[in-house]
PDB file of C-alpha atoms in Angstrom:
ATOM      1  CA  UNK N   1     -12.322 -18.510  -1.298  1.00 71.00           C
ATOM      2  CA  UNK N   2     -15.260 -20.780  -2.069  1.00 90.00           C
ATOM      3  CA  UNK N   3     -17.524 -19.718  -4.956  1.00 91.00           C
ATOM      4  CA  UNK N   4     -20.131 -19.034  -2.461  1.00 89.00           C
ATOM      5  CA  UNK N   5     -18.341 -16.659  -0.631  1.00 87.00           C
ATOM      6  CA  UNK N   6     -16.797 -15.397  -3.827  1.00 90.00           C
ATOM      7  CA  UNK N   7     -20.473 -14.999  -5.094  1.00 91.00           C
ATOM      8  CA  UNK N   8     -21.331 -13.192  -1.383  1.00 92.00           C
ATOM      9  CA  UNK N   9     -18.380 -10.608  -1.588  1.00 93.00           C
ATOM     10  CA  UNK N  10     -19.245  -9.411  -5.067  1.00 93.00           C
ATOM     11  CA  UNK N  11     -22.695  -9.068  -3.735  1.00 94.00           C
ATOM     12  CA  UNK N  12     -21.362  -7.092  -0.756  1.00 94.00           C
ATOM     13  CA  UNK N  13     -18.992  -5.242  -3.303  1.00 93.00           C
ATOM     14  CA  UNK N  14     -22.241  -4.190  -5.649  1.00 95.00           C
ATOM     15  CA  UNK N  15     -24.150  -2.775  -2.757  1.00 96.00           C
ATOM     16  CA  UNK N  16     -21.419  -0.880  -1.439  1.00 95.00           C
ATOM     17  CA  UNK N  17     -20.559   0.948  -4.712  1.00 94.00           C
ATOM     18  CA  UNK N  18     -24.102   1.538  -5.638  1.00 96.00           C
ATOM     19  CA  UNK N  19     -24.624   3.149  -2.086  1.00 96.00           C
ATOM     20  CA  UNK N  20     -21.702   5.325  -2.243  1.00 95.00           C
ATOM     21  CA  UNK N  21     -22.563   6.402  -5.475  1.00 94.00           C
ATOM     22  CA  UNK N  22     -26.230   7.721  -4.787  1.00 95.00           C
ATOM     23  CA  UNK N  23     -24.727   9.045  -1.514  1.00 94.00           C
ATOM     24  CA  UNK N  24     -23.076  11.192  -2.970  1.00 92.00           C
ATOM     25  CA  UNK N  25     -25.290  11.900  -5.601  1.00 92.00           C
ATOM     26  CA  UNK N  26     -28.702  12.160  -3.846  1.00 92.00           C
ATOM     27  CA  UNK N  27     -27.259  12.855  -0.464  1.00 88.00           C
ATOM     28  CA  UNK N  28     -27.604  10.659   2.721  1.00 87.00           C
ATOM     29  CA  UNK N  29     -31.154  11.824   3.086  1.00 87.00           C
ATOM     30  CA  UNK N  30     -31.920  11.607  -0.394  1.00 92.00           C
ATOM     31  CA  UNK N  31     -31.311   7.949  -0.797  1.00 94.00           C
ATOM     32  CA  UNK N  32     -33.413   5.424  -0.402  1.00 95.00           C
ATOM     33  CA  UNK N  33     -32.728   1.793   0.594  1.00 95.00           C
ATOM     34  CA  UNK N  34     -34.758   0.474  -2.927  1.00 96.00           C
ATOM     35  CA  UNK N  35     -32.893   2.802  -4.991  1.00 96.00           C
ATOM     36  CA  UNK N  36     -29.324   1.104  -3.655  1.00 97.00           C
ATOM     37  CA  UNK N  37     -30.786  -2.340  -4.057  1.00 96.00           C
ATOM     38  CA  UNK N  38     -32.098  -1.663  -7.714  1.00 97.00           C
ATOM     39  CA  UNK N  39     -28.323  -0.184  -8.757  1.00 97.00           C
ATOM     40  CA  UNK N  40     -27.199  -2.814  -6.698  1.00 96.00           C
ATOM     41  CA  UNK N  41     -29.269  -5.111  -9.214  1.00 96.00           C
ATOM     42  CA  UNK N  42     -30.917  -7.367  -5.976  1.00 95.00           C
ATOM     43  CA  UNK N  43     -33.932  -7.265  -3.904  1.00 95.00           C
ATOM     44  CA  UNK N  44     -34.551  -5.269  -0.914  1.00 95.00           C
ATOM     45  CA  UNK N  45     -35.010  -8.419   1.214  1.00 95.00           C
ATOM     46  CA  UNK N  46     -31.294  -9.525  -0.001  1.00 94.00           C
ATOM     47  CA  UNK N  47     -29.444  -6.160   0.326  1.00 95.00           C
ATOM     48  CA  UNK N  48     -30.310  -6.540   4.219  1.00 95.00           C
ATOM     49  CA  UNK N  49     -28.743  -9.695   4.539  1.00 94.00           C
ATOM     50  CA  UNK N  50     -25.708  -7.855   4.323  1.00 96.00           C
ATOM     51  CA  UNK N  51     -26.689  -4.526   5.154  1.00 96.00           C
ATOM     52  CA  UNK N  52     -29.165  -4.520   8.734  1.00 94.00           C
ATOM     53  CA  UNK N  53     -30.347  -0.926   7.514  1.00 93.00           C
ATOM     54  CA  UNK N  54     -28.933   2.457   5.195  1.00 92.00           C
ATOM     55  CA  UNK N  55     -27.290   3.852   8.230  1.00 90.00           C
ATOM     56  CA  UNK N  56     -25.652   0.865   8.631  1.00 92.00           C
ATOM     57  CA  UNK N  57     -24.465   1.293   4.798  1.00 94.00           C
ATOM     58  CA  UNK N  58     -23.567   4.829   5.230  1.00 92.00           C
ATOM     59  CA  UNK N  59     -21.381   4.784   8.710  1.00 89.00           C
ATOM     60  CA  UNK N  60     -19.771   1.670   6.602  1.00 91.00           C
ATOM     61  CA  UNK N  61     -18.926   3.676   3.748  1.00 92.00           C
ATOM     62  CA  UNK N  62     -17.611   6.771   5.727  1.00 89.00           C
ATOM     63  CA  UNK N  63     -15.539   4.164   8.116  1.00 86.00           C
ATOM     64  CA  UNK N  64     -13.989   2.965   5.005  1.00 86.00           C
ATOM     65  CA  UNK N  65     -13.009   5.582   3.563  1.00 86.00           C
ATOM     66  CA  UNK N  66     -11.529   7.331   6.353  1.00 82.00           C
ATOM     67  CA  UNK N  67      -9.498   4.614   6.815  1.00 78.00           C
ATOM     68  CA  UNK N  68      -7.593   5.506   4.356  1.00 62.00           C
ATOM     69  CA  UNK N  69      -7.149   9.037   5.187  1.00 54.00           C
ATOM     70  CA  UNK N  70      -5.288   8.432   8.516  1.00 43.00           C
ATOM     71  CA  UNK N  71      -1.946  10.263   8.559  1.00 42.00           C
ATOM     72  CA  UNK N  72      -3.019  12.891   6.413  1.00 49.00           C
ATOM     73  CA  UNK N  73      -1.971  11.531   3.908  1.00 55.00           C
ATOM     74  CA  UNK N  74       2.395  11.444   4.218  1.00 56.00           C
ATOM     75  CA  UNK N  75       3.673  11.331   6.956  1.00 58.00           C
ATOM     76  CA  UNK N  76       7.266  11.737   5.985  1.00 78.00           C
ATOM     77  CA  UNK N  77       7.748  15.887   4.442  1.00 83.00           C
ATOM     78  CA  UNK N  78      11.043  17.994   3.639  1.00 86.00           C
ATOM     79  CA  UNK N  79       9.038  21.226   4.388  1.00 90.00           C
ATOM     80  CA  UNK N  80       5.654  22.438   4.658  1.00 92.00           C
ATOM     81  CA  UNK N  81       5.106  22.797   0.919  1.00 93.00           C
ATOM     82  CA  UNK N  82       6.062  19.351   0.320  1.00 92.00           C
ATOM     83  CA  UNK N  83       3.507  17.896   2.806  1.00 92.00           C
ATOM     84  CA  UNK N  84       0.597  19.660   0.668  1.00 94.00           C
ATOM     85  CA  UNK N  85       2.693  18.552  -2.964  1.00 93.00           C
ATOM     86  CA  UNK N  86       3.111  14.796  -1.638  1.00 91.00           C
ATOM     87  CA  UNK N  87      -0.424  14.856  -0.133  1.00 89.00           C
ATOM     88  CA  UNK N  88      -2.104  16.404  -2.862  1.00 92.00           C
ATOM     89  CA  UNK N  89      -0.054  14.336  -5.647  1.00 91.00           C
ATOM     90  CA  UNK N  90      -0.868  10.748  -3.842  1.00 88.00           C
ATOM     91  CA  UNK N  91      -4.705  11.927  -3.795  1.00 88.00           C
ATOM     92  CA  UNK N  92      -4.457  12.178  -7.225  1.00 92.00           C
ATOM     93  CA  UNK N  93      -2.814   9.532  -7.887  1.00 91.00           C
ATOM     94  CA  UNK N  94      -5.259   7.027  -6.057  1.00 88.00           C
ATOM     95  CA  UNK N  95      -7.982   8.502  -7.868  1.00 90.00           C
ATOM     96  CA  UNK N  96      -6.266   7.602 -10.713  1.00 92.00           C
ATOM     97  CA  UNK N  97      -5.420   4.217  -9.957  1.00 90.00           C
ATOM     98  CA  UNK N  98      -9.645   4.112  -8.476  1.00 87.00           C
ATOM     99  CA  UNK N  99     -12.596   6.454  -9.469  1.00 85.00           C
ATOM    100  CA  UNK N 100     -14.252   4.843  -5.820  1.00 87.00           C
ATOM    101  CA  UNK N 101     -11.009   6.650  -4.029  1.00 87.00           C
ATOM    102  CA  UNK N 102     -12.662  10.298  -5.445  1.00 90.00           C
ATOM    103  CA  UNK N 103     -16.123   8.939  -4.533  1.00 92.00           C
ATOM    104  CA  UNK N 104     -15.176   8.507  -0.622  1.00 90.00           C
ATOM    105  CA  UNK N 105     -13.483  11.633  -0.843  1.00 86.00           C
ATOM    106  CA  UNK N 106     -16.659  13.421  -1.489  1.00 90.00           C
ATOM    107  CA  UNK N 107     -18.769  11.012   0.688  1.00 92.00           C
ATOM    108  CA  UNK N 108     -16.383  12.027   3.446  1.00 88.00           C
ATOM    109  CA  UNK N 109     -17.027  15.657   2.628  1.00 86.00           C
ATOM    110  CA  UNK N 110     -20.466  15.455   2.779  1.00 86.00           C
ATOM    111  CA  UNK N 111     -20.392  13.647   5.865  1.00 87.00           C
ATOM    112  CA  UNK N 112     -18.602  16.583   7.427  1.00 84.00           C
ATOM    113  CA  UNK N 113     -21.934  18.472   6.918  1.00 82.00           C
ATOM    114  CA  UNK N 114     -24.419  15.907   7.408  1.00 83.00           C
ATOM    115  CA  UNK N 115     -25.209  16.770  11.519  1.00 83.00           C
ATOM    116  CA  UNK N 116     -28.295  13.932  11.575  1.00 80.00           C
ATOM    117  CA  UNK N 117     -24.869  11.358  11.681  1.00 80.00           C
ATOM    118  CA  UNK N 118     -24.292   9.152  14.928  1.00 81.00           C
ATOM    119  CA  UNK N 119     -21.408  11.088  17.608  1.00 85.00           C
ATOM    120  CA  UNK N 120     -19.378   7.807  16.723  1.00 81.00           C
ATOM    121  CA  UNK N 121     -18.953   9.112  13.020  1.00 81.00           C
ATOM    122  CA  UNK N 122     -18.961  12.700  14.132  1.00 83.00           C
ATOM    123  CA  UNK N 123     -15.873  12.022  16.218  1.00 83.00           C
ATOM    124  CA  UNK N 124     -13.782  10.065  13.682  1.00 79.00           C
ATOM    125  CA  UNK N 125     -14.643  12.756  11.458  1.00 82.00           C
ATOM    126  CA  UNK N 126     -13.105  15.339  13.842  1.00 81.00           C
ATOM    127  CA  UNK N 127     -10.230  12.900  13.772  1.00 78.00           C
ATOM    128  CA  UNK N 128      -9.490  13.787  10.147  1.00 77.00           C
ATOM    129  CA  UNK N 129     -10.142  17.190   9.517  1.00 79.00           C
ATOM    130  CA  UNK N 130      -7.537  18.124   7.443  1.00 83.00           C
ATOM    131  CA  UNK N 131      -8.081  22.084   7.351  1.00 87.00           C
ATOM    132  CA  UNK N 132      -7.164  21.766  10.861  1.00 87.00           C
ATOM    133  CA  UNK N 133      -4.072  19.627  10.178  1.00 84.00           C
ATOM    134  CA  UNK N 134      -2.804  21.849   7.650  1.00 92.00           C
ATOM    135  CA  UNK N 135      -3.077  25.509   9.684  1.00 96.00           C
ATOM    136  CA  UNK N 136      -0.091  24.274  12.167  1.00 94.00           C
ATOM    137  CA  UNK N 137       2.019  23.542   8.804  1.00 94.00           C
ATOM    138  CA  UNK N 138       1.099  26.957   7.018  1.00 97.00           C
ATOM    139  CA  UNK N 139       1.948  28.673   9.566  1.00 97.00           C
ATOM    140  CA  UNK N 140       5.585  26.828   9.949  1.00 96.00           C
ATOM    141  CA  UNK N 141       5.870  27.672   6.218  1.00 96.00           C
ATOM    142  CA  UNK N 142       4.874  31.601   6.783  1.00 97.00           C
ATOM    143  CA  UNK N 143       7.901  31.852   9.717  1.00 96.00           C
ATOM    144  CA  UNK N 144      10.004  29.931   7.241  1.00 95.00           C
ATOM    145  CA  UNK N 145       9.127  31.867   4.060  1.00 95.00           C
ATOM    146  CA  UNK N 146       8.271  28.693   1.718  1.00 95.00           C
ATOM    147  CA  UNK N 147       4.221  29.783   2.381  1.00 97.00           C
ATOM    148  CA  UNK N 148       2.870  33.098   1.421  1.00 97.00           C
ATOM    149  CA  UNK N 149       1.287  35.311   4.259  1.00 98.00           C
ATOM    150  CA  UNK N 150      -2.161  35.676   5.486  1.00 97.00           C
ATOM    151  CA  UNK N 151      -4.551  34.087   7.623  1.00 98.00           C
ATOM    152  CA  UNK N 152      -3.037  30.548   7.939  1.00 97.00           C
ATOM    153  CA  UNK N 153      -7.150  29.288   8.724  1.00 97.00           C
ATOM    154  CA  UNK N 154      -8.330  31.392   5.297  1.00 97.00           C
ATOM    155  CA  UNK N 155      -5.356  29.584   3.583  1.00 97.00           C
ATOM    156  CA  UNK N 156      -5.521  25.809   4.586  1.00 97.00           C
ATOM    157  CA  UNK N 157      -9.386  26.255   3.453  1.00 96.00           C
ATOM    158  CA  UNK N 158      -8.723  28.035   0.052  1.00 97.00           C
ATOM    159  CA  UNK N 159      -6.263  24.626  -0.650  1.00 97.00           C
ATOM    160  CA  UNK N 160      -8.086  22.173   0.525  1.00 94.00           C
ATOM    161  CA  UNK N 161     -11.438  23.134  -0.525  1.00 94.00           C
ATOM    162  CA  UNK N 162      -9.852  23.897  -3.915  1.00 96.00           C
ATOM    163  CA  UNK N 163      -8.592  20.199  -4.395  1.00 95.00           C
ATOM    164  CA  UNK N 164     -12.211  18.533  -2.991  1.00 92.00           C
ATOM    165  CA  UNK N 165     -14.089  20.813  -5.545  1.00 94.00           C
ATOM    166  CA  UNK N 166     -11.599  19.419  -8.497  1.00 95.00           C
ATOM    167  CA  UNK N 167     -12.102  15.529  -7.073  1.00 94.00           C
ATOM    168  CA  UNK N 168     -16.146  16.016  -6.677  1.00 92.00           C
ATOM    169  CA  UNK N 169     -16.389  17.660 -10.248  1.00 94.00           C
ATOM    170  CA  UNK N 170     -13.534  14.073 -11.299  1.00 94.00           C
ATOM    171  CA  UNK N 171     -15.871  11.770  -9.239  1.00 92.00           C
ATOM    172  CA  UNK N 172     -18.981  13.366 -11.228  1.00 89.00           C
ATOM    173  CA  UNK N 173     -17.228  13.744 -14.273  1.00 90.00           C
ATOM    174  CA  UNK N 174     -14.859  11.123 -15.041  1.00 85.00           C
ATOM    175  CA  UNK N 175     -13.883  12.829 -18.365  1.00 91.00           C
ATOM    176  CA  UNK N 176     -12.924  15.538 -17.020  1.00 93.00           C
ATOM    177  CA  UNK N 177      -8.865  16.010 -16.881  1.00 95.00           C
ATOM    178  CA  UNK N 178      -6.602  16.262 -14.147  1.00 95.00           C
ATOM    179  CA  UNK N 179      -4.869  19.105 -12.722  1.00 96.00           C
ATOM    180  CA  UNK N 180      -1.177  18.826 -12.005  1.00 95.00           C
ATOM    181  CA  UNK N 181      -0.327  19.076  -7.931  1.00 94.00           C
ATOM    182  CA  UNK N 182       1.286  22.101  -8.297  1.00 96.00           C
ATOM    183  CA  UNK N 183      -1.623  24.369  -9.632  1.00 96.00           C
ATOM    184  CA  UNK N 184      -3.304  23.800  -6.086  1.00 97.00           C
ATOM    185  CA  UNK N 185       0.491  23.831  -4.681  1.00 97.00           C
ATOM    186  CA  UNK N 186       0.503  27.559  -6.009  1.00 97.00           C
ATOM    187  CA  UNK N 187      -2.103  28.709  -3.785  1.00 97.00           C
ATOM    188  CA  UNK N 188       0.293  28.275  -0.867  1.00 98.00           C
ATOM    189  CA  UNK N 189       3.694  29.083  -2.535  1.00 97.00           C
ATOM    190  CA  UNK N 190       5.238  33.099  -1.112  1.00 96.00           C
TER     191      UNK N 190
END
């Protein structure tokens, strides 16, 4: 890579993190093209060089990190309670290994809600809900004992929403400690 285009990326890289990070601070609405280009430490009039508007920015942001929650998240499991200990662990330990992985997770979130968002980001959206991906293994669990009883919809959303709350209070709060897999793993356990 040339220094130029060494020079370009890092750009590219500043204005991405400083987006996500008042995304999902001050909200999609919230944000403000100046206030991304003065964390991003540039002028307005640079930041669109690489950026043709904030939508742009956003639907980037949300594309990227979806990408990296195709295949929920193993797709290899022994049983339905190690899908949510293997999924939940690796989650963790990306976050670990990069604060920005907990920042897309909430950006993500808050996408979810966000209805002003173009159908194209809607539908990949859809494409990941992981609530919905987890009721078909809950239930499997319940007829196989490994997965307490109840209402398999009530259930997938008491775990999942559970572990987003703990990464948006760790992408927040850096300092704060992490949980071990199985605390949220308990939720599920018979």
């Amino acid at each position: 890579m040339t220094k130029r285009a060494d020079q370009k990326e890092k750009r590219r890289q500043a204005i991405l993190k400083a987006g996500l990070s008042l995304f999902i601070r001050k909200g999609y609405e919230g944000t403000k093209i100046s206030d991304i280009a003065e964390m991003a430490g540039m002028s307005v009039g640079l930041l669109y060089h690489y950026f043709d508007s904030i939508e742009t920015l956003h639907e980037e942001l949300v594309t990227l990190a979806l990408s990296g929650r195709t295949g929920q998240y193993f797709p290899e499991y022994d049983n339905s309670l190690d899908y949510f200990r293997k999924s939940t662990n690796h989650l963790f330990e990306m976050i670990k290994a990069d604060s920005f992985v907990a920042e897309l997770f909430v950006l993500v979130n808050k996408a979810e809600r966000n209805e002003s968002l173009p159908n194209e980001i809607k539908e990949k959206l859809k494409l990941n809900d992981v609530i919905t991906t987890s009721i078909t293994l809950i239930e499997e669990g319940q007829r196989d004992g490994s997965i307490r009883k109840g209402n398999s919809v009530a259930l997938a959303m008491a775990y999942w929403l559970s572990v987003q709350a703990y990464i948006e209070m760790l992408a927040l709060n850096p300092d704060v400690p992490y949980p071990e897999t199985d605390w949220f793993v308990d939720i599920l356990k018979a």
